[in-house]
Every structure is written in structure tokens, then in C-alpha cells.
PDB file of C-alpha atoms in Angstrom:
ATOM      1  CA  MET L1460      20.188  -6.726  -7.953  1.00  0.00           C
ATOM      2  CA  ALA L1461      19.556  -2.999  -8.117  1.00  0.00           C
ATOM      3  CA  LEU L1462      16.048  -1.672  -8.229  1.00  0.00           C
ATOM      4  CA  PRO L1463      15.157   1.068 -10.692  1.00  0.00           C
ATOM      5  CA  CYS L1464      15.821   4.519  -9.324  1.00  0.00           C
ATOM      6  CA  TRP L1465      12.476   6.287  -9.689  1.00  0.00           C
ATOM      7  CA  ALA L1466      12.283  10.005 -10.208  1.00  0.00           C
ATOM      8  CA  GLN L1467      11.137  11.951  -7.199  1.00  0.00           C
ATOM      9  CA  THR L1468       7.426  12.735  -7.249  1.00  0.00           C
ATOM     10  CA  GLN L1469       6.715  16.297  -6.242  1.00  0.00           C
ATOM     11  CA  PRO L1470       3.405  18.116  -5.650  1.00  0.00           C
ATOM     12  CA  ALA L1471       4.249  20.590  -8.419  1.00  0.00           C
ATOM     13  CA  SER L1472       3.950  17.958 -11.143  1.00  0.00           C
ATOM     14  CA  PRO L1473       0.669  17.879 -13.118  1.00  0.00           C
ATOM     15  CA  PRO L1474      -2.144  15.869 -11.449  1.00  0.00           C
ATOM     16  CA  GLU L1475      -2.557  13.635 -14.486  1.00  0.00           C
ATOM     17  CA  ASP L1476       1.060  12.496 -14.055  1.00  0.00           C
ATOM     18  CA  TRP L1477       0.225  10.952 -10.677  1.00  0.00           C
ATOM     19  CA  VAL L1478      -2.988   9.401 -11.936  1.00  0.00           C
ATOM     20  CA  GLY L1479      -1.195   8.004 -14.975  1.00  0.00           C
ATOM     21  CA  LYS L1480       1.475   6.376 -12.825  1.00  0.00           C
ATOM     22  CA  LEU L1481      -1.171   4.381 -10.942  1.00  0.00           C
ATOM     23  CA  ALA L1482      -3.259   3.412 -13.962  1.00  0.00           C
ATOM     24  CA  GLY L1483      -2.911   0.359 -16.183  1.00  0.00           C
ATOM     25  CA  LEU L1484      -2.896  -2.597 -13.804  1.00  0.00           C
ATOM     26  CA  ASP L1485      -2.801  -5.730 -15.967  1.00  0.00           C
ATOM     27  CA  THR L1486      -2.708  -8.637 -13.538  1.00  0.00           C
ATOM     28  CA  PRO L1487      -3.373  -8.156  -9.815  1.00  0.00           C
ATOM     29  CA  PRO L1488      -0.521  -9.637  -7.757  1.00  0.00           C
ATOM     30  CA  ASP L1489      -1.058 -12.509  -5.364  1.00  0.00           C
ATOM     31  CA  LEU L1490       0.045 -10.706  -2.215  1.00  0.00           C
ATOM     32  CA  ASP L1491       0.078 -12.154   1.282  1.00  0.00           C
ATOM     33  CA  LEU L1492       1.230  -9.174   3.327  1.00  0.00           C
ATOM     34  CA  ALA L1493       1.603 -11.112   6.572  1.00  0.00           C
ATOM     35  CA  ALA L1494       3.794 -13.689   4.833  1.00  0.00           C
ATOM     36  CA  LEU L1495       5.809 -10.951   3.158  1.00  0.00           C
ATOM     37  CA  ARG L1496       6.464  -9.231   6.493  1.00  0.00           C
ATOM     38  CA  GLN L1497       7.556 -12.543   7.980  1.00  0.00           C
ATOM     39  CA  GLN L1498       9.810 -13.236   5.012  1.00  0.00           C
ATOM     40  CA  ALA L1499      11.569  -9.902   5.475  1.00  0.00           C
ATOM     41  CA  LEU L1500      11.923 -10.523   9.210  1.00  0.00           C
ATOM     42  CA  ASP L1501      13.281 -14.040   8.690  1.00  0.00           C
ATOM     43  CA  ARG L1502      15.856 -12.735   6.251  1.00  0.00           C
ATOM     44  CA  ILE L1503      17.030 -10.186   8.791  1.00  0.00           C
ATOM     45  CA  LYS L1504      17.216 -12.743  11.609  1.00  0.00           C
ATOM     46  CA  SER L1505      19.216 -15.163   9.464  1.00  0.00           C
ATOM     47  CA  ARG L1506      21.560 -12.282   8.537  1.00  0.00           C
ATOM     48  CA  THR L1507      21.215 -13.172   4.875  1.00  0.00           C
ATOM     49  CA  ASP L1508      22.830 -10.725   2.442  1.00  0.00           C
ATOM     50  CA  PRO L1509      24.323  -8.352   5.018  1.00  0.00           C
ATOM     51  CA  VAL L1510      25.771  -6.143   2.266  1.00  0.00           C
ATOM     52  CA  PRO L1511      22.986  -3.938   0.802  1.00  0.00           C
ATOM     53  CA  LEU L1512      24.525  -3.914  -2.677  1.00  0.00           C
ATOM     54  CA  LYS L1513      24.171  -7.710  -2.872  1.00  0.00           C
ATOM     55  CA  ARG L1514      20.688  -7.872  -1.325  1.00  0.00           C
ATOM     56  CA  PRO L1515      17.933  -8.944  -3.756  1.00  0.00           C
ATOM     57  CA  PRO L1516      14.428  -7.454  -3.489  1.00  0.00           C
ATOM     58  CA  VAL L1517      12.271  -9.277  -0.976  1.00  0.00           C
ATOM     59  CA  ALA L1518       9.144  -8.829  -3.139  1.00  0.00           C
ATOM     60  CA  MET L1519       9.880  -8.906  -6.850  1.00  0.00           C
ATOM     61  CA  GLN L1520       6.168  -8.823  -7.742  1.00  0.00           C
ATOM     62  CA  LEU L1521       5.912  -5.252  -6.442  1.00  0.00           C
ATOM     63  CA  LEU L1522       8.295  -4.022  -9.134  1.00  0.00           C
ATOM     64  CA  LYS L1523       5.828  -4.745 -11.935  1.00  0.00           C
ATOM     65  CA  LEU L1524       2.912  -2.778 -10.511  1.00  0.00           C
ATOM     66  CA  PRO L1525       1.736   0.717 -11.515  1.00  0.00           C
ATOM     67  CA  GLN L1526       3.193   2.952  -8.830  1.00  0.00           C
ATOM     68  CA  LEU L1527       4.463   6.319  -7.784  1.00  0.00           C
ATOM     69  CA  VAL L1528       7.122   7.290  -5.272  1.00  0.00           C
ATOM     70  CA  ALA L1529       6.604  10.318  -3.059  1.00  0.00           C
ATOM     71  CA  GLU L1530       8.695  12.084  -0.437  1.00  0.00           C
ATOM     72  CA  ILE L1531       6.826  12.152   2.863  1.00  0.00           C
ATOM     73  CA  GLN L1532       8.928  13.576   5.642  1.00  0.00           C
ATOM     74  CA  PHE L1533       8.876  12.189   9.166  1.00  0.00           C
ATOM     75  CA  ASP L1534      10.471  13.164  12.429  1.00  0.00           C
ATOM     76  CA  GLU L1535      13.838  11.465  12.744  1.00  0.00           C
ATOM     77  CA  ASP L1536      13.581   7.822  13.834  1.00  0.00           C
ATOM     78  CA  ALA L1537       9.863   8.295  14.456  1.00  0.00           C
ATOM     79  CA  ALA L1538       6.536   7.646  12.752  1.00  0.00           C
ATOM     80  CA  VAL L1539       5.262  11.215  12.965  1.00  0.00           C
ATOM     81  CA  ALA L1540       4.580  12.886   9.626  1.00  0.00           C
ATOM     82  CA  ARG L1541       5.852  16.440   9.538  1.00  0.00           C
ATOM     83  CA  PRO L1542       3.319  19.213   8.848  1.00  0.00           C
ATOM     84  CA  GLU L1543       4.981  20.129   5.540  1.00  0.00           C
ATOM     85  CA  SER L1544       4.209  16.625   4.255  1.00  0.00           C
ATOM     86  CA  TYR L1545       0.447  17.081   4.461  1.00  0.00           C
ATOM     87  CA  ARG L1546       0.478  18.849   1.124  1.00  0.00           C
ATOM     88  CA  VAL L1547       1.946  15.718  -0.460  1.00  0.00           C
ATOM     89  CA  LEU L1548      -0.468  13.480   1.442  1.00  0.00           C
ATOM     90  CA  GLY L1549      -3.397  15.587   0.256  1.00  0.00           C
ATOM     91  CA  ARG L1550      -2.145  15.301  -3.287  1.00  0.00           C
ATOM     92  CA  ILE L1551      -1.950  11.520  -2.924  1.00  0.00           C
ATOM     93  CA  ALA L1552      -5.531  11.485  -1.613  1.00  0.00           C
ATOM     94  CA  ASP L1553      -6.686  13.577  -4.592  1.00  0.00           C
ATOM     95  CA  THR L1554      -4.968  11.104  -6.910  1.00  0.00           C
ATOM     96  CA  LEU L1555      -6.506   8.040  -5.286  1.00  0.00           C
ATOM     97  CA  THR L1556      -9.971   9.581  -5.480  1.00  0.00           C
ATOM     98  CA  ASP L1557      -9.675  10.534  -9.143  1.00  0.00           C
ATOM     99  CA  PRO L1558     -12.714   9.074 -10.960  1.00  0.00           C
ATOM    100  CA  SER L1559     -10.497   6.843 -13.106  1.00  0.00           C
ATOM    101  CA  LEU L1560      -8.945   5.223 -10.011  1.00  0.00           C
ATOM    102  CA  LEU L1561     -11.967   4.862  -7.744  1.00  0.00           C
ATOM    103  CA  GLY L1562     -12.357   1.202  -8.663  1.00  0.00           C
ATOM    104  CA  TYR L1563      -8.897   0.198  -7.428  1.00  0.00           C
ATOM    105  CA  LYS L1564      -7.097  -0.761  -4.232  1.00  0.00           C
ATOM    106  CA  PHE L1565      -3.619   0.444  -3.299  1.00  0.00           C
ATOM    107  CA  LEU L1566      -0.672  -0.646  -1.197  1.00  0.00           C
ATOM    108  CA  ILE L1567       1.384   1.859   0.785  1.00  0.00           C
ATOM    109  CA  ILE L1568       4.975   0.604   1.003  1.00  0.00           C
ATOM    110  CA  GLY L1569       7.335   2.102   3.560  1.00  0.00           C
ATOM    111  CA  HIS L1570      11.111   2.047   3.092  1.00  0.00           C
ATOM    112  CA  THR L1571      14.242   3.200   4.880  1.00  0.00           C
ATOM    113  CA  ALA L1572      17.795   3.833   3.806  1.00  0.00           C
ATOM    114  CA  SER L1573      20.498   1.395   4.842  1.00  0.00           C
ATOM    115  CA  ALA L1574      21.575   2.898   8.141  1.00  0.00           C
ATOM    116  CA  GLY L1575      21.287   1.542  11.661  1.00  0.00           C
ATOM    117  CA  ARG L1576      19.836  -1.843  12.520  1.00  0.00           C
ATOM    118  CA  ARG L1577      17.900  -3.709   9.840  1.00  0.00           C
ATOM    119  CA  ASP L1578      15.246  -4.976  12.258  1.00  0.00           C
ATOM    120  CA  ASN L1579      14.615  -1.487  13.615  1.00  0.00           C
ATOM    121  CA  ASN L1580      14.335  -0.158  10.075  1.00  0.00           C
ATOM    122  CA  LEU L1581      11.766  -2.813   9.218  1.00  0.00           C
ATOM    123  CA  THR L1582       9.633  -1.893  12.228  1.00  0.00           C
ATOM    124  CA  LEU L1583       9.983   1.840  11.595  1.00  0.00           C
ATOM    125  CA  SER L1584       8.968   1.517   7.951  1.00  0.00           C
ATOM    126  CA  GLN L1585       5.839  -0.435   8.925  1.00  0.00           C
ATOM    127  CA  ARG L1586       4.846   2.186  11.503  1.00  0.00           C
ATOM    128  CA  ARG L1587       5.333   4.956   8.956  1.00  0.00           C
ATOM    129  CA  ALA L1588       3.327   3.136   6.300  1.00  0.00           C
ATOM    130  CA  ASP L1589       0.537   2.638   8.843  1.00  0.00           C
ATOM    131  CA  VAL L1590       0.613   6.344   9.720  1.00  0.00           C
ATOM    132  CA  ILE L1591       0.308   7.324   6.068  1.00  0.00           C
ATOM    133  CA  ARG L1592      -2.692   5.037   5.708  1.00  0.00           C
ATOM    134  CA  ASP L1593      -4.280   6.485   8.858  1.00  0.00           C
ATOM    135  CA  VAL L1594      -3.825  10.051   7.626  1.00  0.00           C
ATOM    136  CA  LEU L1595      -5.284   9.250   4.203  1.00  0.00           C
ATOM    137  CA  VAL L1596      -8.281   7.559   5.845  1.00  0.00           C
ATOM    138  CA  ASN L1597      -8.959   9.844   8.803  1.00  0.00           C
ATOM    139  CA  THR L1598      -7.860  13.234   7.503  1.00  0.00           C
ATOM    140  CA  PHE L1599      -8.476  12.947   3.762  1.00  0.00           C
ATOM    141  CA  LYS L1600     -11.387  10.462   3.914  1.00  0.00           C
ATOM    142  CA  VAL L1601     -10.028   7.824   1.537  1.00  0.00           C
ATOM    143  CA  SER L1602     -11.982   4.599   2.051  1.00  0.00           C
ATOM    144  CA  PRO L1603     -10.056   2.203   4.327  1.00  0.00           C
ATOM    145  CA  LYS L1604     -11.223  -0.673   2.106  1.00  0.00           C
ATOM    146  CA  ARG L1605      -8.968   0.691  -0.642  1.00  0.00           C
ATOM    147  CA  LEU L1606      -5.728   0.925   1.337  1.00  0.00           C
ATOM    148  CA  GLN L1607      -3.250  -1.554   2.783  1.00  0.00           C
ATOM    149  CA  ALA L1608       0.170  -0.822   4.245  1.00  0.00           C
ATOM    150  CA  ILE L1609       3.443  -2.670   4.576  1.00  0.00           C
ATOM    151  CA  GLY L1610       6.929  -1.666   5.642  1.00  0.00           C
ATOM    152  CA  LEU L1611       9.925  -3.294   3.975  1.00  0.00           C
ATOM    153  CA  GLY L1612      12.648  -1.310   5.715  1.00  0.00           C
ATOM    154  CA  GLU L1613      15.912  -1.623   3.806  1.00  0.00           C
ATOM    155  CA  GLU L1614      15.020  -5.056   2.429  1.00  0.00           C
ATOM    156  CA  GLN L1615      13.791  -3.539  -0.838  1.00  0.00           C
ATOM    157  CA  LEU L1616      15.825  -0.399  -1.434  1.00  0.00           C
ATOM    158  CA  LEU L1617      14.451   1.990  -4.011  1.00  0.00           C
ATOM    159  CA  ASP L1618      18.022   2.669  -5.125  1.00  0.00           C
ATOM    160  CA  ALA L1619      20.124  -0.335  -4.122  1.00  0.00           C
ATOM    161  CA  VAL L1620      23.167   1.062  -5.948  1.00  0.00           C
ATOM    162  CA  HIS L1621      23.211   3.905  -3.411  1.00  0.00           C
ATOM    163  CA  PRO L1622      21.925   2.318  -0.168  1.00  0.00           C
ATOM    164  CA  THR L1623      22.103   5.522   1.876  1.00  0.00           C
ATOM    165  CA  ALA L1624      20.565   7.793  -0.770  1.00  0.00           C
ATOM    166  CA  PRO L1625      17.621   9.967   0.365  1.00  0.00           C
ATOM    167  CA  ILE L1626      15.265   8.331  -2.151  1.00  0.00           C
ATOM    168  CA  ASN L1627      15.430   5.148  -0.069  1.00  0.00           C
ATOM    169  CA  GLN L1628      13.399   6.984   2.590  1.00  0.00           C
ATOM    170  CA  PHE L1629      10.561   7.675   0.166  1.00  0.00           C
ATOM    171  CA  THR L1630       7.164   5.971   0.135  1.00  0.00           C
ATOM    172  CA  GLN L1631       5.703   3.872  -2.668  1.00  0.00           C
ATOM    173  CA  ILE L1632       2.030   3.817  -3.568  1.00  0.00           C
ATOM    174  CA  ALA L1633       1.217   0.807  -5.786  1.00  0.00           C
ATOM    175  CA  THR L1634      -1.994  -0.295  -7.467  1.00  0.00           C
ATOM    176  CA  VAL L1635      -2.689  -3.860  -6.326  1.00  0.00           C
ATOM    177  CA  GLY L1636      -6.168  -4.768  -7.507  1.00  0.00           C
ATOM    178  CA  ALA L1637      -9.739  -3.908  -8.336  1.00  0.00           C
ATOM    179  CA  LEU L1638     -12.121  -2.952  -5.590  1.00  0.00           C
ATOM    180  CA  GLU L1639     -14.596  -5.727  -4.922  1.00  0.00           C
ATOM    181  CA  LEU L1640     -18.116  -4.495  -5.417  1.00  0.00           C
ATOM    182  CA  ASN L1641     -20.657  -5.378  -2.776  1.00  0.00           C
ATOM    183  CA  PRO L1642     -22.882  -8.210  -3.958  1.00  0.00           C
ATOM    184  CA  PRO L1643     -26.609  -7.487  -4.101  1.00  0.00           C
ATOM    185  CA  PRO L1644     -28.375  -8.253  -0.831  1.00  0.00           C
ATOM    186  CA  VAL L1645     -30.024 -11.625  -0.620  1.00  0.00           C
ATOM    187  CA  VAL L1646     -33.762 -11.230  -0.112  1.00  0.00           C
ATOM    188  CA  PRO L1647     -35.078 -14.126   1.965  1.00  0.00           C
ATOM    189  CA  ALA L1648     -37.921 -16.023   0.383  1.00  0.00           C
ATOM    190  CA  LYS L1649     -41.283 -15.447   1.959  1.00  0.00           C
ATOM    191  CA  PRO L1650     -42.531 -18.475   3.836  1.00  0.00           C
ATOM    192  CA  VAL L1651     -45.425 -20.250   2.192  1.00  0.00           C
ATOM    193  CA  THR L1652     -48.537 -20.020   4.339  1.00  0.00           C
ATOM    194  CA  PRO L1653     -50.334 -23.347   4.387  1.00  0.00           C
ATOM    195  CA  ALA L1654     -53.928 -23.270   3.200  1.00  0.00           C
ATOM    196  CA  LYS L1655     -56.589 -23.451   5.855  1.00  0.00           C
ATOM    197  CA  ALA L1656     -58.393 -26.746   6.187  1.00  0.00           C
ATOM    198  CA  GLY L1657     -61.433 -26.953   3.952  1.00  0.00           C
ATOM    199  CA  THR L1658     -60.452 -24.005   1.760  1.00  0.00           C
ATOM    200  CA  HIS L1659     -59.885 -26.144  -1.290  1.00  0.00           C
ATOM    201  CA  GLY L1660     -62.431 -28.893  -0.500  1.00  0.00           C
ATOM    202  CA  HIS L1661     -64.799 -30.174  -3.169  1.00  0.00           C
ATOM    203  CA  LYS L1662     -68.224 -28.745  -3.195  1.00  0.00           C
ATOM    204  CA  ARG L1663     -71.008 -31.200  -2.546  1.00  0.00           C
TER     205      ARG L1663
END
């Protein structure tokens, strides 16, 4: 099954385009990221679907989410974001902190093209997704409570019809749920002080 081939998201596009792509979440997905990582790893170990063109998506539920796809460049075979990518990362941070999106949480999804070993690609994509999250949190001050990260390697190609296409190296940002508001603090009840003996005695 081929995934849709999303158009490349570039910093030159209007800001409202990015915000609009992440808006409109209808039903939050039931995502267990640890289980999803294990599922991708198990599929690689079992050598299921060795041909990329015949490989189904490992997480179909991600396809239905509001999302954008951005090109963030890394050093080759490494999880080091290149300096020229910080403009894109800053634009992502501006989008995530738009007033209309402040109440939502997002998932950063790392991908790789189909080249080299599948297990290495899975690990590399996770490291890169984690780096993107760290940069958004530490450099651009996006709340860490709003961001999660997962790498899917080549197990969910952005363009499965062309497994080695550059777009398969891009990063997805998907809206995955509403931010849970902090409940009001519980004020402990004041202990009742027992009345002193004789205070309420009958008068003689």
C-alpha cells in the first residue's frame, strides 16, 4: 500500500498554511508509542515484507491525523541537525505556539528512505526525531508536555511508490490530542478543633 505523497513544506509558505495543516483534530488516536516501536522492530527482525513496495504502513492511524511534512536536514547517517535547518525548526515552533494550537499535543515522526539496513534506519529515525524534539524544547522553548517523538525508519515510507525518494527523509509533525489542563489544587480540609471541656456546659 502506498502512502500519500505529501507536498514539501517550505518556510516560504504562508504561516497560516502550517497552522491549518495541524488544525481540525476530530478523534485523538489511541497511541502506544512503546508498542509501536516494538511492532516496527519485530517486523524488521522477522524480515516481513522485505520489498518496500509491498510493505504496508506500520501505523495506519497516523495517516488520518492533521499533519505537515517538513524537510529538516541532518548530517549524513547522523542525528545532528544542520544549521540551515534551524530556520525550518523555528518556523515549526512558531506554528506550534500559534494561539489556535496552544491547546494541543503533537507527535514528531522520523522517517528514512529505503537504503541500508532497516534496523539501522529505525534507530536513526528515532534519534533524529528525539533531536528535533530537544531543539524545539530547549532552543525554541516549546513545552515538553506538548511533544512526543517516534522514529519509524523505512517502515512507513512517505512515498512508498518511490522508496528512495528524498521526501522519505522528511519529518512529520502530527496533532495527536488535546493538552490536559492541570486540575485545580485540592485544598485539605481544616481539622476540627475539639471544644474545650466545660465550654458548652449548662449553666446552673
